[in-house]
Amino acid sequence: MKSNIVIFWLLTVYFALLATVYTVWNIIDHGRIEWSGSTTILLSAGLTAFIAVYLMLVQKKQGGVLVEDRLDSDIDDGDPELGEFSPWSWWPIFLAFSASIVVLGLCIGFNFWLSFITVPLVIVSIVGWVYEYYRGNFAR
């Protein structure tokens, strides 16, 4: 996390310097300030400063050195269990296909009949994915 904080502070300084150079360059070249670009670059500096401050506060709240900041840590040290995933499940593919057909029906000439026909497929695929551990070999 320390490296991320340093990177965002460097980005803040870079954007602030870039906003200054951009503004001065426009004054020299055109005789006036180009407000759109100057404001955008300066606000980018502000946003990166917000992220850097947020990361600093998060690191302070955690109260210690993170696993990714230690030089003696292994890959397995920072590998938490994120959840239970089914690598054999076909339901996400079926859901993605049916949802894409629904969106395709809405996008191409507002073909509501195509969306209307495939909405039940979306519902079936959501129910199938949610209840896949209640039937068959993997029932609990």
mmCIF file of N, CA and C in Angstrom:
data_model
loop_
_atom_site.group_PDB
_atom_site.id
_atom_site.type_symbol
_atom_site.label_atom_id
_atom_site.label_comp_id
_atom_site.label_asym_id
_atom_site.label_seq_id
_atom_site.Cartn_x
_atom_site.Cartn_y
_atom_site.Cartn_z
ATOM 1 N N MET A 1 0.818 -1.188 0.000
ATOM 2 C CA MET A 1 0.000 0.000 0.000
ATOM 3 C C MET A 1 0.861 1.250 0.000
ATOM 4 N N LYS A 2 2.046 1.156 0.600
ATOM 5 C CA LYS A 2 2.910 2.331 0.617
ATOM 6 C C LYS A 2 3.313 2.739 -0.788
ATOM 7 N N SER A 3 3.564 1.756 -1.632
ATOM 8 C CA SER A 3 3.944 2.093 -3.005
ATOM 9 C C SER A 3 2.782 2.756 -3.740
ATOM 10 N N ASN A 4 1.555 2.335 -3.459
ATOM 11 C CA ASN A 4 0.396 2.978 -4.076
ATOM 12 C C ASN A 4 0.252 4.421 -3.616
ATOM 13 N N ILE A 5 0.506 4.659 -2.349
ATOM 14 C CA ILE A 5 0.417 6.026 -1.825
ATOM 15 C C ILE A 5 1.457 6.911 -2.497
ATOM 16 N N VAL A 6 2.665 6.389 -2.632
ATOM 17 C CA VAL A 6 3.734 7.163 -3.286
ATOM 18 C C VAL A 6 3.378 7.443 -4.738
ATOM 19 N N ILE A 7 2.834 6.442 -5.414
ATOM 20 C CA ILE A 7 2.461 6.619 -6.822
ATOM 21 C C ILE A 7 1.387 7.705 -6.968
ATOM 22 N N PHE A 8 0.393 7.700 -6.087
ATOM 23 C CA PHE A 8 -0.666 8.702 -6.213
ATOM 24 C C PHE A 8 -0.183 10.095 -5.825
ATOM 25 N N TRP A 9 0.754 10.210 -4.880
ATOM 26 C CA TRP A 9 1.312 11.525 -4.580
ATOM 27 C C TRP A 9 2.155 12.025 -5.750
ATOM 28 N N LEU A 10 2.886 11.111 -6.393
ATOM 29 C CA LEU A 10 3.652 11.510 -7.575
ATOM 30 C C LEU A 10 2.726 11.955 -8.710
ATOM 31 N N LEU A 11 1.608 11.246 -8.876
ATOM 32 C CA LEU A 11 0.625 11.669 -9.883
ATOM 33 C C LEU A 11 0.028 13.034 -9.551
ATOM 34 N N THR A 12 -0.184 13.295 -8.267
ATOM 35 C CA THR A 12 -0.714 14.600 -7.860
ATOM 36 C C THR A 12 0.262 15.708 -8.213
ATOM 37 N N VAL A 13 1.518 15.503 -7.895
ATOM 38 C CA VAL A 13 2.539 16.506 -8.221
ATOM 39 C C VAL A 13 2.658 16.665 -9.734
ATOM 40 N N TYR A 14 2.623 15.550 -10.459
ATOM 41 C CA TYR A 14 2.712 15.606 -11.923
ATOM 42 C C TYR A 14 1.552 16.402 -12.518
ATOM 43 N N PHE A 15 0.335 16.125 -12.089
ATOM 44 C CA PHE A 15 -0.809 16.852 -12.636
ATOM 45 C C PHE A 15 -0.793 18.325 -12.252
ATOM 46 N N ALA A 16 -0.348 18.645 -11.038
ATOM 47 C CA ALA A 16 -0.267 20.050 -10.643
ATOM 48 C C ALA A 16 0.778 20.781 -11.475
ATOM 49 N N LEU A 17 1.926 20.154 -11.685
ATOM 50 C CA LEU A 17 2.966 20.748 -12.524
ATOM 51 C C LEU A 17 2.487 20.866 -13.972
ATOM 52 N N LEU A 18 1.810 19.841 -14.461
ATOM 53 C CA LEU A 18 1.288 19.865 -15.823
ATOM 54 C C LEU A 18 0.237 20.954 -15.999
ATOM 55 N N ALA A 19 -0.605 21.161 -15.006
ATOM 56 C CA ALA A 19 -1.611 22.234 -15.086
ATOM 57 C C ALA A 19 -0.934 23.596 -15.145
ATOM 58 N N THR A 20 0.126 23.768 -14.375
ATOM 59 C CA THR A 20 0.857 25.038 -14.399
ATOM 60 C C THR A 20 1.502 25.266 -15.764
ATOM 61 N N VAL A 21 2.180 24.244 -16.270
ATOM 62 C CA VAL A 21 2.829 24.377 -17.580
ATOM 63 C C VAL A 21 1.793 24.630 -18.671
ATOM 64 N N TYR A 22 0.676 23.924 -18.630
ATOM 65 C CA TYR A 22 -0.372 24.074 -19.632
ATOM 66 C C TYR A 22 -0.958 25.481 -19.605
ATOM 67 N N THR A 23 -1.205 26.000 -18.421
ATOM 68 C CA THR A 23 -1.780 27.335 -18.292
ATOM 69 C C THR A 23 -0.805 28.399 -18.775
ATOM 70 N N VAL A 24 0.452 28.292 -18.351
ATOM 71 C CA VAL A 24 1.458 29.282 -18.773
ATOM 72 C C VAL A 24 1.680 29.212 -20.282
ATOM 73 N N TRP A 25 1.709 28.017 -20.817
ATOM 74 C CA TRP A 25 1.907 27.845 -22.253
ATOM 75 C C TRP A 25 0.764 28.501 -23.043
ATOM 76 N N ASN A 26 -0.469 28.348 -22.572
ATOM 77 C CA ASN A 26 -1.598 28.970 -23.258
ATOM 78 C C ASN A 26 -1.561 30.488 -23.139
ATOM 79 N N ILE A 27 -1.097 30.994 -22.015
ATOM 80 C CA ILE A 27 -0.990 32.450 -21.866
ATOM 81 C C ILE A 27 0.071 32.986 -22.827
ATOM 82 N N ILE A 28 1.201 32.279 -22.939
ATOM 83 C CA ILE A 28 2.258 32.719 -23.849
ATOM 84 C C ILE A 28 1.811 32.593 -25.299
ATOM 85 N N ASP A 29 1.180 31.480 -25.647
ATOM 86 C CA ASP A 29 0.855 31.213 -27.044
ATOM 87 C C ASP A 29 -0.387 31.966 -27.523
ATOM 88 N N HIS A 30 -1.436 32.007 -26.701
ATOM 89 C CA HIS A 30 -2.702 32.606 -27.132
ATOM 90 C C HIS A 30 -3.031 33.918 -26.426
ATOM 91 N N GLY A 31 -2.312 34.238 -25.379
ATOM 92 C CA GLY A 31 -2.565 35.478 -24.662
ATOM 93 C C GLY A 31 -3.706 35.387 -23.662
ATOM 94 N N ARG A 32 -4.253 34.188 -23.456
ATOM 95 C CA ARG A 32 -5.344 33.997 -22.492
ATOM 96 C C ARG A 32 -5.270 32.580 -21.934
ATOM 97 N N ILE A 33 -6.028 32.362 -20.875
ATOM 98 C CA ILE A 33 -6.076 31.035 -20.255
ATOM 99 C C ILE A 33 -7.146 30.203 -20.946
ATOM 100 N N GLU A 34 -6.808 28.985 -21.258
ATOM 101 C CA GLU A 34 -7.785 28.039 -21.806
ATOM 102 C C GLU A 34 -8.371 27.295 -20.609
ATOM 103 N N TRP A 35 -9.556 27.711 -20.177
ATOM 104 C CA TRP A 35 -10.107 27.272 -18.894
ATOM 105 C C TRP A 35 -10.469 25.801 -18.862
ATOM 106 N N SER A 36 -10.915 25.261 -19.946
ATOM 107 C CA SER A 36 -11.366 23.869 -19.947
ATOM 108 C C SER A 36 -10.218 22.908 -19.627
ATOM 109 N N GLY A 37 -9.122 23.026 -20.354
ATOM 110 C CA GLY A 37 -7.990 22.130 -20.129
ATOM 111 C C GLY A 37 -7.304 22.378 -18.803
ATOM 112 N N SER A 38 -7.124 23.640 -18.439
ATOM 113 C CA SER A 38 -6.456 23.967 -17.171
ATOM 114 C C SER A 38 -7.246 23.447 -15.978
ATOM 115 N N THR A 39 -8.555 23.644 -16.022
ATOM 116 C CA THR A 39 -9.400 23.169 -14.928
ATOM 117 C C THR A 39 -9.411 21.652 -14.855
ATOM 118 N N THR A 40 -9.475 20.998 -16.006
ATOM 119 C CA THR A 40 -9.504 19.533 -16.031
ATOM 120 C C THR A 40 -8.225 18.940 -15.460
ATOM 121 N N ILE A 41 -7.092 19.470 -15.854
ATOM 122 C CA ILE A 41 -5.825 18.935 -15.364
ATOM 123 C C ILE A 41 -5.664 19.233 -13.875
ATOM 124 N N LEU A 42 -6.071 20.409 -13.455
ATOM 125 C CA LEU A 42 -5.966 20.742 -12.028
ATOM 126 C C LEU A 42 -6.906 19.885 -11.186
ATOM 127 N N LEU A 43 -8.109 19.624 -11.677
ATOM 128 C CA LEU A 43 -9.023 18.747 -10.946
ATOM 129 C C LEU A 43 -8.518 17.302 -10.927
ATOM 130 N N SER A 44 -7.790 16.883 -11.958
ATOM 131 C CA SER A 44 -7.164 15.557 -11.931
ATOM 132 C C SER A 44 -6.138 15.474 -10.814
ATOM 133 N N ALA A 45 -5.406 16.553 -10.601
ATOM 134 C CA ALA A 45 -4.470 16.589 -9.478
ATOM 135 C C ALA A 45 -5.219 16.478 -8.149
ATOM 136 N N GLY A 46 -6.346 17.161 -8.060
ATOM 137 C CA GLY A 46 -7.142 17.068 -6.834
ATOM 138 C C GLY A 46 -7.682 15.673 -6.590
ATOM 139 N N LEU A 47 -8.132 15.016 -7.643
ATOM 140 C CA LEU A 47 -8.671 13.662 -7.487
ATOM 141 C C LEU A 47 -7.588 12.661 -7.080
ATOM 142 N N THR A 48 -6.409 12.772 -7.671
ATOM 143 C CA THR A 48 -5.330 11.865 -7.257
ATOM 144 C C THR A 48 -4.892 12.165 -5.827
ATOM 145 N N ALA A 49 -4.979 13.421 -5.416
ATOM 146 C CA ALA A 49 -4.680 13.743 -4.020
ATOM 147 C C ALA A 49 -5.715 13.125 -3.081
ATOM 148 N N PHE A 50 -6.990 13.143 -3.486
ATOM 149 C CA PHE A 50 -8.026 12.487 -2.688
ATOM 150 C C PHE A 50 -7.732 11.004 -2.509
ATOM 151 N N ILE A 51 -7.346 10.346 -3.598
ATOM 152 C CA ILE A 51 -7.052 8.914 -3.512
ATOM 153 C C ILE A 51 -5.845 8.659 -2.626
ATOM 154 N N ALA A 52 -4.807 9.499 -2.735
ATOM 155 C CA ALA A 52 -3.615 9.332 -1.899
ATOM 156 C C ALA A 52 -3.949 9.521 -0.420
ATOM 157 N N VAL A 53 -4.753 10.528 -0.109
ATOM 158 C CA VAL A 53 -5.141 10.757 1.290
ATOM 159 C C VAL A 53 -5.996 9.603 1.802
ATOM 160 N N TYR A 54 -6.897 9.114 0.960
ATOM 161 C CA TYR A 54 -7.731 7.981 1.357
ATOM 162 C C TYR A 54 -6.868 6.752 1.655
ATOM 163 N N LEU A 55 -5.912 6.466 0.797
ATOM 164 C CA LEU A 55 -5.035 5.321 1.037
ATOM 165 C C LEU A 55 -4.194 5.505 2.298
ATOM 166 N N MET A 56 -3.783 6.741 2.556
ATOM 167 C CA MET A 56 -3.033 6.995 3.795
ATOM 168 C C MET A 56 -3.907 6.742 5.023
ATOM 169 N N LEU A 57 -5.158 7.182 4.974
ATOM 170 C CA LEU A 57 -6.057 6.959 6.098
ATOM 171 C C LEU A 57 -6.367 5.478 6.292
ATOM 172 N N VAL A 58 -6.517 4.739 5.192
ATOM 173 C CA VAL A 58 -6.772 3.305 5.290
ATOM 174 C C VAL A 58 -5.572 2.601 5.902
ATOM 175 N N GLN A 59 -4.379 2.979 5.472
ATOM 176 C CA GLN A 59 -3.173 2.356 6.034
ATOM 177 C C GLN A 59 -3.035 2.682 7.524
ATOM 178 N N LYS A 60 -3.348 3.904 7.896
ATOM 179 C CA LYS A 60 -3.280 4.291 9.305
ATOM 180 C C LYS A 60 -4.309 3.519 10.130
ATOM 181 N N LYS A 61 -5.499 3.314 9.564
ATOM 182 C CA LYS A 61 -6.558 2.590 10.269
ATOM 183 C C LYS A 61 -6.218 1.116 10.440
ATOM 184 N N GLN A 62 -5.517 0.515 9.465
ATOM 185 C CA GLN A 62 -5.164 -0.889 9.567
ATOM 186 C C GLN A 62 -4.106 -1.124 10.639
ATOM 187 N N GLY A 63 -3.315 -0.131 10.921
ATOM 188 C CA GLY A 63 -2.398 -0.194 12.042
ATOM 189 C C GLY A 63 -1.232 -1.149 11.889
ATOM 190 N N GLY A 64 -0.810 -1.423 10.723
ATOM 191 C CA GLY A 64 0.325 -2.301 10.540
ATOM 192 C C GLY A 64 0.776 -2.336 9.104
ATOM 193 N N VAL A 65 1.815 -3.117 8.889
ATOM 194 C CA VAL A 65 2.339 -3.262 7.545
ATOM 195 C C VAL A 65 1.574 -4.386 6.856
ATOM 196 N N LEU A 66 1.112 -4.125 5.671
ATOM 197 C CA LEU A 66 0.390 -5.141 4.916
ATOM 198 C C LEU A 66 1.350 -6.198 4.382
ATOM 199 N N VAL A 67 0.786 -7.325 4.007
ATOM 200 C CA VAL A 67 1.591 -8.436 3.515
ATOM 201 C C VAL A 67 2.332 -8.039 2.245
ATOM 202 N N GLU A 68 1.692 -7.287 1.375
ATOM 203 C CA GLU A 68 2.335 -6.922 0.116
ATOM 204 C C GLU A 68 3.434 -5.884 0.282
ATOM 205 N N ASP A 69 3.516 -5.256 1.452
ATOM 206 C CA ASP A 69 4.580 -4.287 1.706
ATOM 207 C C ASP A 69 5.810 -4.912 2.349
ATOM 208 N N ARG A 70 5.687 -6.115 2.871
ATOM 209 C CA ARG A 70 6.832 -6.774 3.501
ATOM 210 C C ARG A 70 7.718 -7.414 2.443
ATOM 211 N N LEU A 71 9.022 -7.283 2.617
ATOM 212 C CA LEU A 71 9.951 -7.862 1.658
ATOM 213 C C LEU A 71 10.147 -9.358 1.863
ATOM 214 N N ASP A 72 9.865 -9.856 3.066
ATOM 215 C CA ASP A 72 10.093 -11.271 3.358
ATOM 216 C C ASP A 72 8.829 -12.123 3.210
ATOM 217 N N SER A 73 7.757 -11.570 2.653
ATOM 218 C CA SER A 73 6.505 -12.322 2.541
ATOM 219 C C SER A 73 6.490 -13.177 1.279
ATOM 220 N N ASP A 74 5.722 -14.257 1.353
ATOM 221 C CA ASP A 74 5.521 -15.135 0.213
ATOM 222 C C ASP A 74 4.189 -14.820 -0.452
ATOM 223 N N ILE A 75 3.967 -15.427 -1.601
ATOM 224 C CA ILE A 75 2.713 -15.217 -2.314
ATOM 225 C C ILE A 75 1.546 -15.774 -1.508
ATOM 226 N N ASP A 76 1.756 -16.893 -0.845
ATOM 227 C CA ASP A 76 0.680 -17.529 -0.085
ATOM 228 C C ASP A 76 0.263 -16.726 1.141
ATOM 229 N N ASP A 77 1.097 -15.824 1.615
ATOM 230 C CA ASP A 77 0.755 -15.041 2.806
ATOM 231 C C ASP A 77 -0.412 -14.090 2.546
ATOM 232 N N GLY A 78 -0.515 -13.552 1.353
ATOM 233 C CA GLY A 78 -1.567 -12.600 1.048
ATOM 234 C C GLY A 78 -2.662 -13.191 0.195
ATOM 235 N N ASP A 79 -2.931 -14.475 0.365
ATOM 236 C CA ASP A 79 -3.892 -15.166 -0.482
ATOM 237 C C ASP A 79 -5.106 -15.569 0.349
ATOM 238 N N PRO A 80 -6.035 -14.636 0.605
ATOM 239 C CA PRO A 80 -7.207 -15.009 1.399
ATOM 240 C C PRO A 80 -8.212 -15.785 0.559
ATOM 241 N N GLU A 81 -9.056 -16.507 1.226
ATOM 242 C CA GLU A 81 -10.126 -17.200 0.525
ATOM 243 C C GLU A 81 -11.232 -16.198 0.223
ATOM 244 N N LEU A 82 -11.553 -16.055 -1.038
ATOM 245 C CA LEU A 82 -12.516 -15.045 -1.459
ATOM 246 C C LEU A 82 -13.936 -15.560 -1.530
ATOM 247 N N GLY A 83 -14.101 -16.864 -1.521
ATOM 248 C CA GLY A 83 -15.431 -17.419 -1.607
ATOM 249 C C GLY A 83 -15.400 -18.782 -2.253
ATOM 250 N N GLU A 84 -16.565 -19.317 -2.472
ATOM 251 C CA GLU A 84 -16.674 -20.628 -3.091
ATOM 252 C C GLU A 84 -17.146 -20.447 -4.521
ATOM 253 N N PHE A 85 -16.341 -20.931 -5.453
ATOM 254 C CA PHE A 85 -16.663 -20.787 -6.861
ATOM 255 C C PHE A 85 -16.770 -22.162 -7.495
ATOM 256 N N SER A 86 -17.625 -22.298 -8.469
ATOM 257 C CA SER A 86 -17.849 -23.562 -9.142
ATOM 258 C C SER A 86 -17.195 -23.527 -10.513
ATOM 259 N N PRO A 87 -16.035 -24.117 -10.659
ATOM 260 C CA PRO A 87 -15.395 -24.069 -11.968
ATOM 261 C C PRO A 87 -16.111 -24.923 -13.009
ATOM 262 N N TRP A 88 -16.983 -25.808 -12.593
ATOM 263 C CA TRP A 88 -17.688 -26.698 -13.519
ATOM 264 C C TRP A 88 -19.052 -26.146 -13.919
ATOM 265 N N SER A 89 -19.459 -25.025 -13.378
ATOM 266 C CA SER A 89 -20.805 -24.512 -13.592
ATOM 267 C C SER A 89 -20.954 -23.890 -14.975
ATOM 268 N N TRP A 90 -22.062 -24.236 -15.643
ATOM 269 C CA TRP A 90 -22.396 -23.665 -16.938
ATOM 270 C C TRP A 90 -23.414 -22.536 -16.814
ATOM 271 N N TRP A 91 -23.943 -22.317 -15.617
ATOM 272 C CA TRP A 91 -24.978 -21.305 -15.442
ATOM 273 C C TRP A 91 -24.499 -19.882 -15.725
ATOM 274 N N PRO A 92 -23.283 -19.483 -15.350
ATOM 275 C CA PRO A 92 -22.861 -18.117 -15.695
ATOM 276 C C PRO A 92 -22.795 -17.864 -17.202
ATOM 277 N N ILE A 93 -22.388 -18.873 -17.963
ATOM 278 C CA ILE A 93 -22.327 -18.713 -19.414
ATOM 279 C C ILE A 93 -23.743 -18.573 -19.976
ATOM 280 N N PHE A 94 -24.658 -19.394 -19.466
ATOM 281 C CA PHE A 94 -26.049 -19.334 -19.910
ATOM 282 C C PHE A 94 -26.676 -17.987 -19.543
ATOM 283 N N LEU A 95 -26.362 -17.486 -18.347
ATOM 284 C CA LEU A 95 -26.878 -16.181 -17.922
ATOM 285 C C LEU A 95 -26.313 -15.060 -18.785
ATOM 286 N N ALA A 96 -25.032 -15.107 -19.073
ATOM 287 C CA ALA A 96 -24.420 -14.069 -19.908
ATOM 288 C C ALA A 96 -25.024 -14.078 -21.311
ATOM 289 N N PHE A 97 -25.239 -15.268 -21.870
ATOM 290 C CA PHE A 97 -25.828 -15.366 -23.203
ATOM 291 C C PHE A 97 -27.253 -14.816 -23.214
ATOM 292 N N SER A 98 -28.068 -15.228 -22.250
ATOM 293 C CA SER A 98 -29.464 -14.781 -22.254
ATOM 294 C C SER A 98 -29.577 -13.289 -21.943
ATOM 295 N N ALA A 99 -28.740 -12.767 -21.046
ATOM 296 C CA ALA A 99 -28.785 -11.326 -20.752
ATOM 297 C C ALA A 99 -28.316 -10.516 -21.955
ATOM 298 N N SER A 100 -27.331 -11.041 -22.686
ATOM 299 C CA SER A 100 -26.877 -10.316 -23.873
ATOM 300 C C SER A 100 -27.946 -10.297 -24.957
ATOM 301 N N ILE A 101 -28.730 -11.352 -25.064
ATOM 302 C CA ILE A 101 -29.820 -11.359 -26.038
ATOM 303 C C ILE A 101 -30.910 -10.359 -25.634
ATOM 304 N N VAL A 102 -31.175 -10.230 -24.343
ATOM 305 C CA VAL A 102 -32.147 -9.230 -23.872
ATOM 306 C C VAL A 102 -31.672 -7.829 -24.231
ATOM 307 N N VAL A 103 -30.412 -7.530 -23.938
ATOM 308 C CA VAL A 103 -29.874 -6.199 -24.235
ATOM 309 C C VAL A 103 -29.813 -5.971 -25.743
ATOM 310 N N LEU A 104 -29.458 -6.999 -26.482
ATOM 311 C CA LEU A 104 -29.424 -6.884 -27.933
ATOM 312 C C LEU A 104 -30.805 -6.568 -28.494
ATOM 313 N N GLY A 105 -31.827 -7.188 -27.935
ATOM 314 C CA GLY A 105 -33.187 -6.895 -28.368
ATOM 315 C C GLY A 105 -33.597 -5.467 -28.081
ATOM 316 N N LEU A 106 -33.111 -4.900 -26.974
ATOM 317 C CA LEU A 106 -33.433 -3.514 -26.654
ATOM 318 C C LEU A 106 -32.623 -2.533 -27.494
ATOM 319 N N CYS A 107 -31.417 -2.915 -27.866
ATOM 320 C CA CYS A 107 -30.542 -1.990 -28.580
ATOM 321 C C CYS A 107 -30.833 -1.918 -30.071
ATOM 322 N N ILE A 108 -31.156 -3.029 -30.668
ATOM 323 C CA ILE A 108 -31.333 -3.056 -32.116
ATOM 324 C C ILE A 108 -32.793 -2.782 -32.447
ATOM 325 N N GLY A 109 -33.092 -1.547 -32.687
ATOM 326 C CA GLY A 109 -34.422 -1.156 -33.145
ATOM 327 C C GLY A 109 -35.517 -1.395 -32.126
ATOM 328 N N PHE A 110 -35.185 -1.476 -30.869
ATOM 329 C CA PHE A 110 -36.164 -1.712 -29.810
ATOM 330 C C PHE A 110 -37.050 -2.914 -30.118
ATOM 331 N N ASN A 111 -36.407 -4.033 -30.380
ATOM 332 C CA ASN A 111 -37.135 -5.282 -30.626
ATOM 333 C C ASN A 111 -37.587 -5.857 -29.287
ATOM 334 N N PHE A 112 -38.691 -5.338 -28.794
ATOM 335 C CA PHE A 112 -39.166 -5.773 -27.490
ATOM 336 C C PHE A 112 -39.586 -7.237 -27.497
ATOM 337 N N TRP A 113 -39.985 -7.756 -28.643
ATOM 338 C CA TRP A 113 -40.400 -9.155 -28.702
ATOM 339 C C TRP A 113 -39.226 -10.077 -28.423
ATOM 340 N N LEU A 114 -38.007 -9.709 -28.889
ATOM 341 C CA LEU A 114 -36.829 -10.527 -28.621
ATOM 342 C C LEU A 114 -36.479 -10.488 -27.132
ATOM 343 N N SER A 115 -36.561 -9.314 -26.545
ATOM 344 C CA SER A 115 -36.304 -9.192 -25.113
ATOM 345 C C SER A 115 -37.382 -9.911 -24.304
ATOM 346 N N PHE A 116 -38.617 -9.782 -24.745
ATOM 347 C CA PHE A 116 -39.728 -10.423 -24.036
ATOM 348 C C PHE A 116 -39.596 -11.940 -24.054
ATOM 349 N N ILE A 117 -39.104 -12.487 -25.162
ATOM 350 C CA ILE A 117 -38.939 -13.935 -25.271
ATOM 351 C C ILE A 117 -37.779 -14.430 -24.408
ATOM 352 N N THR A 118 -36.693 -13.636 -24.289
ATOM 353 C CA THR A 118 -35.499 -14.113 -23.585
ATOM 354 C C THR A 118 -35.464 -13.764 -22.102
ATOM 355 N N VAL A 119 -36.370 -12.938 -21.614
ATOM 356 C CA VAL A 119 -36.413 -12.649 -20.173
ATOM 357 C C VAL A 119 -36.648 -13.923 -19.347
ATOM 358 N N PRO A 120 -37.514 -14.847 -19.767
ATOM 359 C CA PRO A 120 -37.633 -16.103 -19.012
ATOM 360 C C PRO A 120 -36.327 -16.907 -18.974
ATOM 361 N N LEU A 121 -35.521 -16.817 -20.032
ATOM 362 C CA LEU A 121 -34.226 -17.500 -20.007
ATOM 363 C C LEU A 121 -33.298 -16.894 -18.952
ATOM 364 N N VAL A 122 -33.361 -15.575 -18.803
ATOM 365 C CA VAL A 122 -32.564 -14.911 -17.769
ATOM 366 C C VAL A 122 -33.015 -15.377 -16.387
ATOM 367 N N ILE A 123 -34.300 -15.436 -16.171
ATOM 368 C CA ILE A 123 -34.838 -15.871 -14.874
ATOM 369 C C ILE A 123 -34.453 -17.316 -14.591
ATOM 370 N N VAL A 124 -34.568 -18.182 -15.592
ATOM 371 C CA VAL A 124 -34.194 -19.593 -15.399
ATOM 372 C C VAL A 124 -32.712 -19.726 -15.093
ATOM 373 N N SER A 125 -31.879 -18.964 -15.771
ATOM 374 C CA SER A 125 -30.442 -19.078 -15.527
ATOM 375 C C SER A 125 -30.055 -18.525 -14.160
ATOM 376 N N ILE A 126 -30.713 -17.478 -13.692
ATOM 377 C CA ILE A 126 -30.434 -16.963 -12.343
ATOM 378 C C ILE A 126 -30.862 -17.980 -11.290
ATOM 379 N N VAL A 127 -32.045 -18.535 -11.440
ATOM 380 C CA VAL A 127 -32.521 -19.537 -10.489
ATOM 381 C C VAL A 127 -31.631 -20.776 -10.525
ATOM 382 N N GLY A 128 -31.220 -21.193 -11.715
ATOM 383 C CA GLY A 128 -30.340 -22.347 -11.822
ATOM 384 C C GLY A 128 -28.996 -22.129 -11.167
ATOM 385 N N TRP A 129 -28.446 -20.941 -11.329
ATOM 386 C CA TRP A 129 -27.148 -20.644 -10.728
ATOM 387 C C TRP A 129 -27.246 -20.554 -9.204
ATOM 388 N N VAL A 130 -28.325 -19.972 -8.708
ATOM 389 C CA VAL A 130 -28.497 -19.838 -7.264
ATOM 390 C C VAL A 130 -28.706 -21.204 -6.611
ATOM 391 N N TYR A 131 -29.485 -22.055 -7.250
ATOM 392 C CA TYR A 131 -29.846 -23.333 -6.636
ATOM 393 C C TYR A 131 -29.052 -24.522 -7.172
ATOM 394 N N GLU A 132 -27.872 -24.298 -7.755
ATOM 395 C CA GLU A 132 -27.145 -25.420 -8.330
ATOM 396 C C GLU A 132 -26.600 -26.379 -7.269
ATOM 397 N N TYR A 133 -26.456 -25.950 -6.043
ATOM 398 C CA TYR A 133 -25.953 -26.830 -4.988
ATOM 399 C C TYR A 133 -27.072 -27.553 -4.250
ATOM 400 N N TYR A 134 -28.296 -27.378 -4.658
ATOM 401 C CA TYR A 134 -29.417 -28.042 -3.994
ATOM 402 C C TYR A 134 -29.834 -29.325 -4.672
ATOM 403 N N ARG A 135 -29.255 -29.639 -5.828
ATOM 404 C CA ARG A 135 -29.660 -30.845 -6.571
ATOM 405 C C ARG A 135 -28.431 -31.545 -7.111
ATOM 406 N N GLY A 136 -28.563 -32.797 -7.428
ATOM 407 C CA GLY A 136 -27.514 -33.541 -8.107
ATOM 408 C C GLY A 136 -26.391 -33.989 -7.186
ATOM 409 N N ASN A 137 -25.188 -34.117 -7.764
ATOM 410 C CA ASN A 137 -24.035 -34.637 -7.032
ATOM 411 C C ASN A 137 -23.571 -33.699 -5.929
ATOM 412 N N PHE A 138 -23.813 -32.409 -6.087
ATOM 413 C CA PHE A 138 -23.260 -31.427 -5.156
ATOM 414 C C PHE A 138 -24.276 -30.923 -4.147
ATOM 415 N N ALA A 139 -25.364 -31.643 -3.960
ATOM 416 C CA ALA A 139 -26.390 -31.228 -3.010
ATOM 417 C C ALA A 139 -25.850 -31.317 -1.589
ATOM 418 N N ARG A 140 -26.300 -30.403 -0.767
ATOM 419 C CA ARG A 140 -25.819 -30.374 0.633
ATOM 420 C C ARG A 140 -26.928 -30.741 1.570
#
